[in-house]
Coordinates of C-alpha atoms and ligand atoms in Angstrom, one line a residue:
X1 CA 13.0 -52.6 81.1
X2 CA 12.6 -48.9 80.6
X3 CA 12.2 -47.5 77.1
X4 CA 12.2 -44.0 75.8
X5 CA 12.2 -42.9 72.2
X6 CA 13.6 -39.6 71.2
X7 CA 11.4 -37.4 69.0
X8 CA 12.8 -35.2 66.3
X9 CA 13.2 -32.5 69.0
X10 CA 16.5 -30.8 68.0
X11 CA 17.5 -30.6 71.7
X12 CA 17.5 -34.4 71.9
X13 CA 20.5 -36.6 71.0
X14 CA 18.7 -37.5 67.7
X15 CA 18.5 -41.2 68.5
X16 CA 15.5 -43.2 67.5
X17 CA 15.3 -45.4 70.5
X18 CA 17.3 -46.1 73.6
X19 CA 16.5 -49.2 75.7
X20 CA 17.5 -49.9 79.2
X21 CA 17.6 -53.6 80.1
X22 CA 18.0 -55.1 83.6
X23 CA 18.1 -58.7 84.9
X24 CA 18.8 -58.5 88.7
X25 CA 19.5 -62.2 89.1
X26 CA 22.4 -62.3 86.7
X27 CA 23.5 -58.7 87.4
X28 CA 22.8 -57.6 83.8
X29 CA 22.5 -53.9 83.2
X30 CA 22.6 -53.0 79.5
X31 CA 21.7 -50.1 77.3
X32 CA 20.9 -50.6 73.6
X33 CA 20.9 -47.4 71.6
X34 CA 19.5 -47.2 68.0
X35 CA 20.7 -44.0 66.4
X36 CA 19.1 -44.6 63.0
X37 CA 17.3 -47.3 61.0
X38 CA 17.0 -45.1 57.9
X39 CA 19.0 -47.6 55.9
X40 CA 17.9 -50.8 57.6
X41 CA 18.2 -52.6 61.0
X42 CA 20.8 -51.0 63.3
X43 CA 24.1 -52.9 63.5
X44 CA 26.8 -52.4 66.1
X45 CA 28.7 -54.3 68.7
X46 CA 28.1 -54.8 72.4
X47 CA 30.8 -53.2 74.7
X48 CA 31.1 -54.9 78.1
X49 CA 32.9 -52.4 80.3
X50 CA 33.1 -51.3 83.9
X51 CA 31.7 -47.8 83.5
X52 CA 32.0 -45.5 86.6
X53 CA 28.3 -44.6 86.3
X54 CA 25.2 -45.2 84.3
X55 CA 25.6 -41.7 82.9
X56 CA 29.0 -42.6 81.5
X57 CA 27.6 -45.8 80.0
X58 CA 24.8 -43.9 78.4
X59 CA 27.1 -41.2 77.0
X60 CA 29.3 -43.9 75.5
X61 CA 26.5 -45.9 73.9
X62 CA 24.9 -42.8 72.4
X63 CA 28.2 -41.7 70.9
X64 CA 29.1 -45.1 69.6
X65 CA 25.7 -45.8 68.0
X66 CA 25.8 -42.5 66.2
X67 CA 29.3 -43.4 64.9
X68 CA 28.0 -46.8 63.6
X69 CA 25.2 -45.1 61.6
X70 CA 27.8 -43.1 59.7
X71 CA 30.2 -46.0 59.4
X72 CA 27.5 -48.4 58.0
X73 CA 26.2 -45.7 55.7
X74 CA 29.6 -45.2 54.1
X75 CA 30.3 -48.9 54.0
X76 CA 27.4 -49.1 51.5
X77 CA 25.4 -51.4 53.8
X78 CA 21.7 -51.5 54.0
X79 CA 22.0 -51.2 57.8
X80 CA 21.5 -48.4 60.3
X81 CA 23.5 -47.6 63.3
X82 CA 23.2 -49.0 66.8
X83 CA 25.4 -50.1 69.7
X84 CA 24.9 -51.6 73.1
X85 CA 26.8 -51.5 76.4
X86 CA 26.7 -53.9 79.3
X87 CA 27.7 -52.0 82.4
X88 CA 30.0 -54.0 84.6
X89 CA 33.3 -55.8 84.9
X90 CA 33.3 -58.6 82.3
X91 CA 35.9 -60.5 84.3
X92 CA 33.5 -60.8 87.3
X93 CA 30.1 -60.6 85.8
X94 CA 30.1 -62.5 82.5
X95 CA 28.2 -65.7 82.6
X96 CA 26.1 -67.8 80.3
X97 CA 22.9 -66.7 82.0
X98 CA 23.8 -63.0 81.8
X99 CA 24.7 -63.2 78.1
X100 CA 21.5 -65.2 77.3
X101 CA 19.4 -62.7 79.3
X102 CA 21.0 -60.0 77.2
X103 CA 20.2 -62.0 74.1
X104 CA 16.6 -62.1 75.0
X105 CA 16.5 -58.3 75.2
X106 CA 18.1 -58.1 71.8
X107 CA 15.5 -60.5 70.5
X108 CA 12.7 -58.3 72.0
X109 CA 13.6 -55.6 69.5
X110 CA 12.5 -58.0 66.8
X111 CA 15.4 -57.2 64.4
X112 CA 15.5 -53.4 64.8
X113 CA 19.0 -54.0 66.3
X114 CA 21.7 -56.6 65.4
X115 CA 24.6 -57.0 67.8
X116 CA 28.3 -58.0 67.3
X117 CA 31.6 -58.1 69.3
X118 CA 33.2 -55.0 70.7
X119 CA 35.6 -54.3 73.6
X120 CA 35.0 -56.9 76.3
X121 CA 32.9 -59.3 74.1
X122 CA 34.2 -62.0 71.9
X123 CA 33.1 -64.5 69.1
X124 CA 32.4 -67.1 71.8
X125 CA 30.1 -64.7 73.6
X126 CA 28.2 -64.1 70.4
X127 CA 27.6 -67.8 70.0
X128 CA 26.0 -67.8 73.5
X129 CA 23.9 -64.8 72.7
X130 CA 22.8 -66.5 69.5
X131 CA 21.1 -69.2 71.6
X132 CA 18.4 -66.6 72.5
X133 CA 18.3 -64.3 69.4
X134 CA 18.6 -64.4 65.6
X135 CA 19.8 -60.8 65.6
X136 CA 23.5 -61.4 66.3
X137 CA 26.6 -61.3 64.1
X138 CA 30.3 -61.9 64.8
X139 CA 29.7 -65.6 65.6
X140 CA 32.2 -68.3 65.1
X141 CA 32.6 -70.0 61.7
X142 CA 31.3 -73.2 63.2
X143 CA 28.1 -71.4 64.1
X144 CA 27.7 -69.8 60.7
X145 CA 29.6 -66.7 61.6
X146 CA 32.2 -64.6 59.9
X147 CA 34.9 -65.3 62.5
X148 CA 37.8 -62.9 63.1
X149 CA 36.7 -59.5 61.7
X150 CA 40.3 -58.1 61.8
X151 CA 41.0 -59.9 58.5
X152 CA 38.8 -57.6 56.4
X153 CA 39.4 -54.6 58.7
X154 CA 43.1 -54.7 57.7
X155 CA 42.2 -55.3 54.0
X156 CA 39.9 -52.2 54.1
X157 CA 42.5 -50.1 55.8
X158 CA 45.0 -51.1 53.1
X159 CA 42.5 -50.1 50.4
X160 CA 41.9 -46.7 52.1
X161 CA 45.6 -46.1 52.4
X162 CA 46.0 -46.9 48.6
X163 CA 43.4 -44.3 47.8
X164 CA 45.2 -41.7 50.1
X165 CA 48.6 -42.6 48.5
X166 CA 47.1 -42.0 45.0
X167 CA 45.7 -38.7 46.1
X168 CA 49.0 -37.5 47.4
X169 CA 51.6 -39.2 45.2
X170 CA 49.6 -40.0 42.1
X171 CA 49.6 -43.8 42.2
X172 CA 47.5 -46.2 44.3
X173 CA 50.3 -48.1 45.8
X174 CA 52.5 -48.1 48.9
X175 CA 55.5 -49.5 47.0
X176 CA 58.6 -47.6 47.9
X177 CA 56.9 -45.7 50.7
X178 CA 57.6 -46.1 54.4
X179 CA 54.6 -46.8 56.6
X180 CA 54.6 -46.5 60.4
X181 CA 52.3 -49.1 62.0
X182 CA 51.4 -48.3 65.7
X183 CA 50.0 -51.5 67.2
X184 CA 50.8 -55.0 66.0
X185 CA 47.6 -56.6 67.2
X186 CA 45.1 -58.5 65.1
X187 CA 44.6 -55.7 62.6
X188 CA 48.2 -54.3 62.6
X189 CA 49.6 -57.8 61.8
X190 CA 47.4 -58.4 58.8
X191 CA 48.0 -54.8 57.6
X192 CA 51.8 -55.3 57.8
X193 CA 51.5 -58.3 55.6
X194 CA 49.5 -56.4 52.9
X195 CA 52.0 -53.5 53.0
X196 CA 55.0 -55.8 52.6
X197 CA 53.3 -57.6 49.8
X198 CA 52.7 -54.2 48.1
X199 CA 56.4 -53.3 48.4
X200 CA 56.3 -50.9 51.3
X201 CA 58.9 -50.5 54.0
X202 CA 57.3 -50.9 57.5
X203 CA 58.4 -49.3 60.7
X204 CA 56.3 -50.5 63.7
X205 CA 55.9 -50.3 67.4
X206 CA 53.9 -52.2 70.1
X207 CA 53.9 -52.1 73.9
X208 CA 53.6 -55.9 74.0
X209 CA 56.9 -57.8 73.8
X210 CA 54.9 -60.7 72.3
X211 CA 53.7 -58.6 69.4
X212 CA 57.2 -57.4 68.7
X213 CA 58.5 -60.9 68.8
X214 CA 55.8 -61.9 66.3
X215 CA 57.2 -59.2 63.9
X216 CA 60.8 -60.3 64.4
X217 CA 59.8 -63.9 63.5
X218 CA 57.3 -63.2 60.7
X219 CA 58.7 -60.1 59.0
X220 CA 62.4 -59.6 60.0
X221 CA 62.5 -56.7 57.5
X222 CA 60.2 -54.6 59.7
X223 CA 62.1 -52.0 61.7
X224 CA 60.8 -51.9 65.3
X225 CA 61.0 -48.7 67.3
X226 CA 60.6 -48.1 71.0
X227 CA 57.3 -46.2 71.2
X228 CA 54.7 -44.2 69.3
X229 CA 56.7 -41.0 69.7
X230 CA 59.7 -42.6 68.0
X231 CA 57.4 -43.8 65.3
X232 CA 55.7 -40.6 64.4
X233 CA 59.0 -38.6 64.5
X234 CA 60.7 -41.2 62.2
X235 CA 61.1 -40.6 58.5
X236 CA 57.7 -42.1 57.5
X237 CA 55.4 -41.3 54.6
X238 CA 52.2 -42.8 56.2
X239 CA 51.2 -43.2 59.8
X240 CA 48.8 -46.1 60.5
X241 CA 47.4 -45.9 64.1
X242 CA 46.3 -49.5 64.9
X243 CA 46.2 -49.4 68.7
X244 CA 44.0 -47.2 70.8
X245 CA 41.8 -44.1 70.1
X246 CA 43.0 -40.5 70.4
X247 CA 46.2 -41.0 68.4
X248 CA 45.8 -37.6 66.7
X249 CA 46.0 -34.9 69.3
X250 CA 47.5 -31.5 70.1
X251 CA 50.9 -33.2 70.9
X252 CA 51.2 -35.7 68.2
X253 CA 49.9 -33.7 65.2
X254 CA 52.7 -31.0 65.3
X255 CA 55.3 -33.8 65.6
X256 CA 54.0 -35.9 62.7
X257 CA 56.4 -36.3 59.8
X258 CA 54.0 -38.4 57.7
X259 CA 52.0 -36.9 54.8
X260 CA 49.2 -39.4 55.2
X261 CA 47.3 -40.9 58.2
X262 CA 45.3 -44.0 57.6
X263 CA 44.8 -46.6 60.2
X264 CA 42.4 -49.0 62.0
X265 CA 42.0 -47.4 65.4
X266 CA 38.6 -46.0 66.2
X267 CA 38.2 -42.3 67.2
X268 CA 41.7 -41.3 66.1
X269 CA 40.8 -37.6 66.4
X270 CA 41.2 -36.7 70.1
X271 CA 38.8 -33.8 69.9
X272 CA 36.9 -31.8 67.3
X273 CA 39.3 -29.4 65.5
X274 CA 42.2 -31.9 65.2
X275 CA 41.1 -32.5 61.6
X276 CA 41.7 -28.9 60.8
X277 CA 45.1 -29.0 62.5
X278 CA 46.0 -31.9 60.3
X279 CA 44.8 -30.0 57.2
X280 CA 46.8 -26.9 58.2
X281 CA 50.0 -29.1 58.4
X282 CA 49.3 -30.5 55.0
X283 CA 48.7 -34.0 56.4
X284 CA 46.0 -36.0 54.6
X285 CA 43.8 -37.8 57.1
X286 CA 41.8 -40.7 55.7
X287 CA 38.8 -40.8 58.2
X288 CA 39.1 -43.7 60.6
X289 CA 35.5 -44.9 60.3
X290 CA 35.7 -45.0 56.5
X291 CA 38.9 -47.0 56.2
X292 CA 38.2 -49.4 59.2
X293 CA 34.8 -50.4 58.0
X294 CA 36.0 -53.8 56.7
X295 CA 35.2 -55.5 60.0
X296 CA 31.6 -54.4 60.1
X297 CA 31.3 -55.3 56.4
X298 CA 32.6 -58.8 57.3
X299 CA 30.2 -59.4 60.2
X300 CA 27.2 -57.8 58.3
X301 CA 27.7 -60.4 55.6
X302 CA 26.5 -63.0 58.1
X303 CA 23.0 -61.7 57.9
X304 CA 22.6 -63.2 54.4
X305 CA 24.7 -66.3 55.2
X306 CA 28.4 -65.6 55.3
X307 CA 30.4 -65.5 52.0
X308 CA 34.0 -64.4 52.4
X309 CA 34.6 -63.5 48.8
X310 CA 31.5 -61.3 48.7
X311 CA 32.5 -59.5 51.9
X312 CA 36.0 -59.0 50.6
X313 CA 34.7 -57.5 47.4
X314 CA 32.7 -55.1 49.4
X315 CA 35.6 -54.2 51.7
X316 CA 37.8 -53.6 48.6
X317 CA 35.3 -50.8 47.7
X318 CA 36.7 -48.8 50.6
X319 CA 39.3 -47.7 48.0
X320 CA 36.6 -46.1 45.9
X321 CA 34.8 -44.6 48.9
X322 CA 38.0 -43.0 50.3
X323 CA 38.9 -41.7 46.9
X324 CA 35.4 -40.1 46.5
X325 CA 35.7 -38.5 50.0
X326 CA 39.1 -37.0 49.3
X327 CA 37.8 -35.7 46.0
X328 CA 34.8 -34.1 47.7
X329 CA 37.0 -32.7 50.5
X330 CA 39.1 -30.9 47.8
X331 CA 36.0 -29.7 45.9
X332 CA 34.3 -28.4 49.0
X333 CA 37.4 -27.0 50.6
X334 CA 36.8 -29.0 53.9
X335 CA 38.8 -31.6 55.7
X336 CA 38.2 -35.2 54.7
X337 CA 36.5 -36.0 58.0
X338 CA 33.9 -33.4 57.3
X339 CA 33.4 -34.6 53.7
X340 CA 32.9 -38.1 55.0
X341 CA 30.2 -37.0 57.4
X342 CA 28.4 -35.1 54.6
X343 CA 28.5 -38.1 52.3
X344 CA 27.2 -40.4 55.0
X345 CA 24.4 -38.0 55.9
X346 CA 23.5 -37.7 52.2
X347 CA 23.2 -41.4 51.8
X348 CA 21.1 -41.8 54.9
X349 CA 18.8 -39.0 53.6
X350 CA 18.6 -40.0 49.9
X351 CA 18.3 -43.8 50.4
X352 CA 16.4 -43.6 53.7
X353 CA 13.8 -41.4 52.0
X354 CA 12.9 -44.2 49.5
X355 CA 11.0 -45.9 52.3
X356 CA 8.4 -43.3 51.9
X357 CA 7.5 -44.8 48.6
X358 CA 4.7 -47.2 49.7
X359 CA 5.1 -50.8 48.6
X360 CA 1.7 -52.3 49.4
Ligands
NAD401 N1 39.4 -55.9 65.0 C1 38.6 -55.3 64.2 O1 37.9 -55.8 63.3 C2 38.5 -53.7 64.2 C3 37.5 -53.1 63.5 C4 37.5 -51.7 63.5 C5 38.3 -51.0 64.3 N2 39.3 -51.6 65.1 C6 40.2 -50.8 65.9 O2 41.5 -51.1 65.5 C7 42.4 -51.0 66.6 C8 43.2 -52.3 66.7 O3 42.3 -53.4 66.8 P1 42.8 -54.9 67.0 O4 41.6 -55.8 66.9 O5 44.0 -55.1 66.2 O6 43.1 -54.8 68.6 P2 44.3 -55.7 69.4 O7 43.9 -55.5 70.8 O8 44.4 -57.0 68.8 O9 45.6 -54.9 69.0 C9 46.0 -53.7 69.6 C10 47.5 -53.7 69.7 O10 47.9 -52.4 70.1 C11 48.9 -52.5 71.1 N3 49.0 -51.3 71.8 C12 48.2 -50.8 72.8 N4 48.6 -49.7 73.3 C13 49.7 -49.3 72.6 C14 50.6 -48.2 72.6 N5 50.5 -47.2 73.4 N6 51.6 -48.2 71.7 C15 51.8 -49.2 70.9 N7 51.0 -50.3 70.8 C16 50.0 -50.4 71.7 C17 48.5 -53.7 71.9 O11 49.6 -54.3 72.6 C18 48.0 -54.6 70.8 O12 49.0 -55.5 70.2 C19 41.5 -50.8 67.8 O13 41.4 -49.4 68.1 C20 40.1 -51.2 67.4 O14 39.1 -50.6 68.1 C21 39.4 -53.0 65.0

């Protein structure tokens, strides 16, 4: 296991600690990155992905762990930001022994890092990892876990969308509005339910025929369109990207008809500068990592013994946080994405500083 810790050298990535883990027998190659523990132990999922190179895996984990520090800070959690990647094809490589070997490396950090599910890892994997470490969330309900995190992710997105609606139209409801949902997966489905209950009209699209069939059966009133291009050029008030990242780019932003963007997908802005493009077009963008924090709120709750109602209450506060960010953005004359970053940095600095008050 090779370990290096970054200093506060401004030329470094700013991470506290990056740990390389290897177990030749099982083929495990993992990197755990802790961006910040200013607010508490670092929490973030484990991505199991066939990266082309170690450099690509490292770049991804550094980026993702930094994102988690900001997300956890704005979610109001006493948790810092971390993330891990396992480099390899999960289809070929995943085994009980590999996951348990990985769990032992997580345990070796003695609680500086808590893991969870991400792309390529599932609730059942977390149950296996939990046989070697206490520092794991996202386990099954039978193992004391929070189960499927898409439930509160969707609830949080709905709350963030209500705050954006209030900012633009004056009332915190989607009643009478048309919302375009791109991606009817785990989150998109729950979100569609909340929107319909609230009195919104939903237009949706998904590449999966099974997902479209689900919509036809469950919500026949949902209008299905052929693809994302048809969705964003339809007469919608709100666009909710709930599929993959990069939904907002140089091609989609000029074509958008919606006045608000609020959705679950991670990394919606394809590159820096897209947030300005949105602002110039008069589109209100509710930052992805703010509104999609319900999932991490749900799994973080496991650390104290999972309580759904408590976690839901916390996810409901995404409404207040989004509201505050939109207010700050107006006050400071910056796009909401920048206002969110500033607020997260302020909480990490203000609350993180309290640790300097010695408690003997
Ligand atoms: N599940 C969570 O708790 C959670 C938490 C935070 C963020 N997110 C993010 O939210 C997004 C959705 O998550 P999920 O758990 O619902 O995933 P999912 O895999 O269950 O659903 C994604 C859906 O998008 C569809 N899709 C893929 N490409 C598409 C395209 N080009 N056009 C239309 N539909 C397309 C898929 O067919 C699938 O139905 C992801 O970006 C995820 O990273 C999820």
